[in-house]
GROMACS .gro file of C-alpha atoms in nm:
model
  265
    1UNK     CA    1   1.456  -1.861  -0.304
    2UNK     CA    2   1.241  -2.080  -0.071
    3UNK     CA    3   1.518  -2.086   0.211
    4UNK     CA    4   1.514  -1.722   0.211
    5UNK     CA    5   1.152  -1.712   0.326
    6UNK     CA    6   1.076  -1.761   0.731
    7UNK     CA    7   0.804  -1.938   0.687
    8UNK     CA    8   0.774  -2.032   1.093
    9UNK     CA    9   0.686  -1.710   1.164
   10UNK     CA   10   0.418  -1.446   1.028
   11UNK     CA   11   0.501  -1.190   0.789
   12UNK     CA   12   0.245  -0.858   0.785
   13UNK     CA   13   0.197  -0.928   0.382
   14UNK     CA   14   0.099  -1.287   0.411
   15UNK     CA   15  -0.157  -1.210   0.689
   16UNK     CA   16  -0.312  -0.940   0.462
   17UNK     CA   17  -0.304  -1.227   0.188
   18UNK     CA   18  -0.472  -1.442   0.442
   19UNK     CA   19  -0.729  -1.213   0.536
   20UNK     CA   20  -0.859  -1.098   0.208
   21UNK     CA   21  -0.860  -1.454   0.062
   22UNK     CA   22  -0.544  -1.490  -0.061
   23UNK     CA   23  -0.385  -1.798  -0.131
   24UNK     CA   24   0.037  -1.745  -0.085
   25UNK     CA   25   0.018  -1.792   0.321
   26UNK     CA   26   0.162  -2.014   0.571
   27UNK     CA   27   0.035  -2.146   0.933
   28UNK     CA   28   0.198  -1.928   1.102
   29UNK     CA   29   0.021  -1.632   0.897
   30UNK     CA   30  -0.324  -1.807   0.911
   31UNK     CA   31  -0.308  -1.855   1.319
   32UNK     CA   32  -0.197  -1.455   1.315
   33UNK     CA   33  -0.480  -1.401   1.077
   34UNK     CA   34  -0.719  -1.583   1.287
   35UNK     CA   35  -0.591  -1.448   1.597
   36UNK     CA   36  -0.629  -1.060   1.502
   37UNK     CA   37  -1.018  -1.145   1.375
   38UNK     CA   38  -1.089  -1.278   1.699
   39UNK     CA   39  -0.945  -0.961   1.828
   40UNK     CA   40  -1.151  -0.693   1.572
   41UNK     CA   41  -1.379  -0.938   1.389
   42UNK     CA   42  -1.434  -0.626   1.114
   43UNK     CA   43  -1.106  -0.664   1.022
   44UNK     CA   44  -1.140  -0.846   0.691
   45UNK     CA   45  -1.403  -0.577   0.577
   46UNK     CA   46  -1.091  -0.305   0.698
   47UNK     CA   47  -0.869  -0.493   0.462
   48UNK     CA   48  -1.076  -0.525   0.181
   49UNK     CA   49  -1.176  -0.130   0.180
   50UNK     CA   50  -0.787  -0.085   0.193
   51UNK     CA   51  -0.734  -0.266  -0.137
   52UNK     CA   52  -1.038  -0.117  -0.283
   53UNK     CA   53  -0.878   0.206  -0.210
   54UNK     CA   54  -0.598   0.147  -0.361
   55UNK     CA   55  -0.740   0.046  -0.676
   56UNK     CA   56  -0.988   0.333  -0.685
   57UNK     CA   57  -0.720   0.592  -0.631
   58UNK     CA   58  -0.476   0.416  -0.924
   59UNK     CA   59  -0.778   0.444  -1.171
   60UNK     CA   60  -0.868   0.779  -1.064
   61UNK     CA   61  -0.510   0.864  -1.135
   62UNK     CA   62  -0.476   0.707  -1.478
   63UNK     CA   63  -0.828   0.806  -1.602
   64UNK     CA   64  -0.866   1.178  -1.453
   65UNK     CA   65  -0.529   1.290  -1.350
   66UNK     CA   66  -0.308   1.105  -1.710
   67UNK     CA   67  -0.077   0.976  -1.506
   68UNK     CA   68   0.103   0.689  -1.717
   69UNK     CA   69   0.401   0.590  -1.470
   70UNK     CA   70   0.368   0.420  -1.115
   71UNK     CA   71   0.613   0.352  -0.821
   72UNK     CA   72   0.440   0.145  -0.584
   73UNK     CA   73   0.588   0.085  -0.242
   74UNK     CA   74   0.540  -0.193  -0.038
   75UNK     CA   75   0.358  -0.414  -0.337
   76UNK     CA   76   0.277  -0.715  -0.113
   77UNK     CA   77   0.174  -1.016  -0.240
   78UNK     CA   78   0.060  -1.015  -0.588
   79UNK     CA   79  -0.362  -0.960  -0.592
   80UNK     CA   80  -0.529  -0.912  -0.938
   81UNK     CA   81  -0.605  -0.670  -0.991
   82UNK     CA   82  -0.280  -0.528  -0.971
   83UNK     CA   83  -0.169  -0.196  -1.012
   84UNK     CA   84  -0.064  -0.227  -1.373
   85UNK     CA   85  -0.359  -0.432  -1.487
   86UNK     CA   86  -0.556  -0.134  -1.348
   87UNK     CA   87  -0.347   0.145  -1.503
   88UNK     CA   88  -0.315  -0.024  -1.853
   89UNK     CA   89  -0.647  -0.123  -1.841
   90UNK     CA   90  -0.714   0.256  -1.892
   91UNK     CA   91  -0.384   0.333  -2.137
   92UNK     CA   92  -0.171   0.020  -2.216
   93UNK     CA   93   0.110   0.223  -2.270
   94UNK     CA   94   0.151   0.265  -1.880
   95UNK     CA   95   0.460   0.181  -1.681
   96UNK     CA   96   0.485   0.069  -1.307
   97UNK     CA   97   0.772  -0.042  -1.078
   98UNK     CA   98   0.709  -0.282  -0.765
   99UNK     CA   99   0.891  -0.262  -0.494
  100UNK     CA  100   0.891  -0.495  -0.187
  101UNK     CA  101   1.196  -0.661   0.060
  102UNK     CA  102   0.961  -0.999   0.079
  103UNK     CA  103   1.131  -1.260  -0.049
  104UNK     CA  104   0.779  -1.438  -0.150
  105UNK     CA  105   0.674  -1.167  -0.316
  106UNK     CA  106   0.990  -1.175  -0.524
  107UNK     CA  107   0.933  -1.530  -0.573
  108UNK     CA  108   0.569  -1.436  -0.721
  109UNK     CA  109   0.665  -1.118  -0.909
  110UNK     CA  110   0.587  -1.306  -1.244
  111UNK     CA  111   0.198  -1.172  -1.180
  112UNK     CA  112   0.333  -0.861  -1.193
  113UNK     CA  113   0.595  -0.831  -1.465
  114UNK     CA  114   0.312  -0.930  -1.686
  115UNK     CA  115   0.282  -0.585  -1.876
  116UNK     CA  116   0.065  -0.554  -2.160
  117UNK     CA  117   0.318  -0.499  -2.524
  118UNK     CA  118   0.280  -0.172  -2.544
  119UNK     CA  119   0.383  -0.082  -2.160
  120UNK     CA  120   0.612  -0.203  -1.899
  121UNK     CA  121   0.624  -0.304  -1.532
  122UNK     CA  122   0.955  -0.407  -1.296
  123UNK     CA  123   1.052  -0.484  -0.993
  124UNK     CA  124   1.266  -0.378  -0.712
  125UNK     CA  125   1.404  -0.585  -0.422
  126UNK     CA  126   1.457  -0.300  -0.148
  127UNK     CA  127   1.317  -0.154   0.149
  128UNK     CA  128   1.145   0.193   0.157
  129UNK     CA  129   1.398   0.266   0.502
  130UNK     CA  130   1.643   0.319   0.265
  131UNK     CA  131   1.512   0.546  -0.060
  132UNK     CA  132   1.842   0.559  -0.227
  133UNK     CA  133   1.861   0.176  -0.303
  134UNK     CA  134   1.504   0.250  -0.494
  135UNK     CA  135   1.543   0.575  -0.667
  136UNK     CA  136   1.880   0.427  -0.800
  137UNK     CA  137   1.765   0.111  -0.861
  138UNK     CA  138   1.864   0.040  -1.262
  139UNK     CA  139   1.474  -0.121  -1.309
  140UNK     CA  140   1.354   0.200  -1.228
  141UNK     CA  141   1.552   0.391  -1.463
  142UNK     CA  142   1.496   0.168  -1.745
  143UNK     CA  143   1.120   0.170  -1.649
  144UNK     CA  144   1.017   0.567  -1.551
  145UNK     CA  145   1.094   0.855  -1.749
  146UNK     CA  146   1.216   1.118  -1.501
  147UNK     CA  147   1.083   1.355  -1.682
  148UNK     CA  148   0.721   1.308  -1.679
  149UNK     CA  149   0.497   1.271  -1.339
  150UNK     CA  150   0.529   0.987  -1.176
  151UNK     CA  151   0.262   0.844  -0.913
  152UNK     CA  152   0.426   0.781  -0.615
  153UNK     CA  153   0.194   0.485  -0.416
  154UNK     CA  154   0.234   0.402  -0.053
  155UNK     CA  155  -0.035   0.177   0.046
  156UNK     CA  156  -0.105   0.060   0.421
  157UNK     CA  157   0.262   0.051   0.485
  158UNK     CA  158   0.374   0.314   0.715
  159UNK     CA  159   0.191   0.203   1.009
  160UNK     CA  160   0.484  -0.048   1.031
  161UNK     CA  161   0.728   0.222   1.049
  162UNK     CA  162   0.833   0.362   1.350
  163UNK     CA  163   0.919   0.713   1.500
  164UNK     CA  164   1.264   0.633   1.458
  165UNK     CA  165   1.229   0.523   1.101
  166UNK     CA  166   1.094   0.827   0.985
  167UNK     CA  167   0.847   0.763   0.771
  168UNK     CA  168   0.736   1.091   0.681
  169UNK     CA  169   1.064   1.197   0.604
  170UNK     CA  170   1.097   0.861   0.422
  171UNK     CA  171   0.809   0.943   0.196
  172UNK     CA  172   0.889   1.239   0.099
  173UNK     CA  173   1.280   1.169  -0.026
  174UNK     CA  174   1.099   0.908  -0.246
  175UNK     CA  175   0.882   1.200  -0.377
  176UNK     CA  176   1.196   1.474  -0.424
  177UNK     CA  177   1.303   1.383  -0.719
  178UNK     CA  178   0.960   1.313  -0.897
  179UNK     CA  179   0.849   1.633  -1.154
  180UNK     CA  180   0.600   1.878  -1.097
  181UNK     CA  181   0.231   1.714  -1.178
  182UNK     CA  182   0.351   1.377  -0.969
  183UNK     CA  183   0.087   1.216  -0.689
  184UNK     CA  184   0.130   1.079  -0.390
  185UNK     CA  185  -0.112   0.791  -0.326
  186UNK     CA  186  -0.131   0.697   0.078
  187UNK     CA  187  -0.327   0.488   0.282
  188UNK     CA  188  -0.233   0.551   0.681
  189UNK     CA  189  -0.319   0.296   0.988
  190UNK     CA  190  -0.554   0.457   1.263
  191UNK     CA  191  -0.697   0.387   1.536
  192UNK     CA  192  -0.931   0.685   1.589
  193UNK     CA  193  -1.232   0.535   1.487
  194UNK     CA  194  -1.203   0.184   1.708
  195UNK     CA  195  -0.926   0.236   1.927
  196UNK     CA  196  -1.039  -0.070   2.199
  197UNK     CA  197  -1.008  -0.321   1.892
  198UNK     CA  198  -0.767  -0.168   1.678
  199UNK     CA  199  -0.603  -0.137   1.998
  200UNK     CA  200  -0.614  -0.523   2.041
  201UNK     CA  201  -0.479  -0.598   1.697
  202UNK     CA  202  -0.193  -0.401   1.732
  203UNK     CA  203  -0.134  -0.565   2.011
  204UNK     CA  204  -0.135  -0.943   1.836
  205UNK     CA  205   0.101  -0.775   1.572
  206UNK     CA  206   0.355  -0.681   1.836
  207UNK     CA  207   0.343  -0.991   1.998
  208UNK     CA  208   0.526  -1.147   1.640
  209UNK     CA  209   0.796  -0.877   1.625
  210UNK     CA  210   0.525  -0.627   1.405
  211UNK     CA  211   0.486  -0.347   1.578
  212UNK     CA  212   0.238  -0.083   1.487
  213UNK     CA  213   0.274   0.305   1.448
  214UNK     CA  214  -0.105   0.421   1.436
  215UNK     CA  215  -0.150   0.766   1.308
  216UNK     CA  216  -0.375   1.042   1.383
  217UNK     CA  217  -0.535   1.251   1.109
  218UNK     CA  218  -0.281   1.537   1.254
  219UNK     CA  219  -0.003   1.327   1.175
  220UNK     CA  220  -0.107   1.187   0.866
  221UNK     CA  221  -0.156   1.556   0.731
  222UNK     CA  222   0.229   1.567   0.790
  223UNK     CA  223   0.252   1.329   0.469
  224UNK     CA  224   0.117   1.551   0.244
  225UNK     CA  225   0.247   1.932   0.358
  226UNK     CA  226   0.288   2.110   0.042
  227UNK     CA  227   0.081   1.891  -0.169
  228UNK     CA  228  -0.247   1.938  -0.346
  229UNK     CA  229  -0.520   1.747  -0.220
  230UNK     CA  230  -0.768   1.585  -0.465
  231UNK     CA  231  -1.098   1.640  -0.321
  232UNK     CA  232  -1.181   1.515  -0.064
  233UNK     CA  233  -0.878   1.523   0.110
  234UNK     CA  234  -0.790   1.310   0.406
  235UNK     CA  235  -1.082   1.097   0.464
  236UNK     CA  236  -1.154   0.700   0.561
  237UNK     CA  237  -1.071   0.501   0.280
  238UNK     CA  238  -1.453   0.408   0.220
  239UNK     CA  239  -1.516   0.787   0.221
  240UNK     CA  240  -1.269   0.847  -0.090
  241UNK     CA  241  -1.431   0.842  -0.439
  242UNK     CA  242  -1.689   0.592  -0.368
  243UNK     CA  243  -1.801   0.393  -0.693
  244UNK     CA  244  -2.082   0.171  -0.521
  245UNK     CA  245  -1.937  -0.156  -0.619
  246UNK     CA  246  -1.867  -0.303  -0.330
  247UNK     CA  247  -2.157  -0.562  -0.139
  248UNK     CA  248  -2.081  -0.454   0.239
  249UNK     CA  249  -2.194  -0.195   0.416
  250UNK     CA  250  -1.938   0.031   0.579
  251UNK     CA  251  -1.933   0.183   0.901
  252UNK     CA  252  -1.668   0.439   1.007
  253UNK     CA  253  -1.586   0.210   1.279
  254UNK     CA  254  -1.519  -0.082   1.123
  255UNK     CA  255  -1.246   0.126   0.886
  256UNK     CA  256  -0.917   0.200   1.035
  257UNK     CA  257  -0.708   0.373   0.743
  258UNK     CA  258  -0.698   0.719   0.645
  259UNK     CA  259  -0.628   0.755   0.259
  260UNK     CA  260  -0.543   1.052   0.054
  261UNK     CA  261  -0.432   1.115  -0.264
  262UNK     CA  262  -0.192   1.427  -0.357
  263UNK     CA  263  -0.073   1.645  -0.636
  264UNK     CA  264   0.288   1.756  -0.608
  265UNK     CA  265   0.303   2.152  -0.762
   0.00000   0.00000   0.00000
């Protein structure tokens, strides 16, 4: 597996990893890392309100919507808590599939095939660009039931997709064939709220063959057309179900992710 991995150059996950005090990172990622907080020095604290996001909205989901099943996209590298430690931390019982194209992360999906007994977790090796190689992926039809809700997560990925990828019409074939009472879970890249240093990261991504799609709130709305939104709606991912755990203090402009989270009718 190790040969599969570029290591020489910087991969978006590993950054991320790098960032929020990770540990699976190479060089190349750390001098990217280092690089884009020189750039937006608030971008750890942007990072770290992304992942706290994330596992706000997967509790909120298990605890207040039931939701027992989980298709995350774009898992990155495994950080505990995962989503499944979350989820069956609430019902054991609770399933989730992981799906990444990293080969690292495949290397280090033990940490997240680590289900409790009475649940389950798998993974997938594909890329979101193409939804038919997950939705007919055999681990996810051993894993889900198709015919309960399923909560579709899609965390700080789509700002790496662009125009001509699709992404909104990306997201929503992986939502099609989920039931009535599914969610979609989203976190969306911005640059409305610091758009000189944003600006300037996006910029260092590029520069390693990552280019950036940066969304307004317009055209994140277009993710979630014909969805329910869970109170309250669109909103900066530190403005979404705040629980007061977290030690920093949060200004808007220091936070450049819209998040959301979505009730399919």
């Amino acid at each position: 597996m190790e040969q599969d991995i570029d290591t020489g150059s910087a991969h978006s996950a590993r950054i991320y990893d790098y960032i929020i005090g990770g540990k699976d990172h190479y060089p190349a990622d750390r001098e990217a890392g280092d690089a884009m907080c020189r750039e937006w020095p608030a971008l750890p604290v942007h990072m770290r309100a992304n992942r706290d996001f994330m596992n706000r909205a997967v509790r909120h989901l298990a605890e207040e919507a039931g939701i027992r099943q989980f298709l995350d996209i774009g898992t990155g590298i495994p950080t505990s808590p995962n989503i499944h430690e979350i989820a069956q931390s609430v019902s054991p019982g609770a399933r989730v599939v992981y799906v990444d194209n990293d080969p690292l992360v495949l290397r280090l999906s033990q940490d997240l095939l680590n289900s409790t007994p009475e649940g389950r977790t798998a993974y997938i090796e594909a890329d979101m660009r193409d939804p038919a190689s997950i939705l007919d992926a055999p681990e996810l039809r051993a894993t889900l039931d198709p015919t309960q809700p399923v909560a579709l997560t899609v965390i700080a990925i789509v700002h790496f997709m662009m125009d001509e990828d699709d992404a909104v019409g990306i997201v929503r074939r992986l939502l099609d064939p989920l039931p009535s009472g599914s969610y979609l879970a989203m976190s969306i890249g911005t640059a409305e709220f610091a758009p000189e240093e944003v600006g300037r990261v996006a910029r260092e991504y590029a520069a390693r063959g990552m280019p950036m799609r940066l969304r307004t709130l317009y055209e994140a709305e277009e993710f979630f057309a014909g969805l329910d939104l869970v109170e309250p709606g669109i909103v900066q991912v530190h403005k979404w179900h705040p629980d007061g755990t977290g030690t920093e203090v949060l200004r808007d402009a220091d936070i450049a992710m819209y998040g959301a989270v979505a009730r399919k009718p």
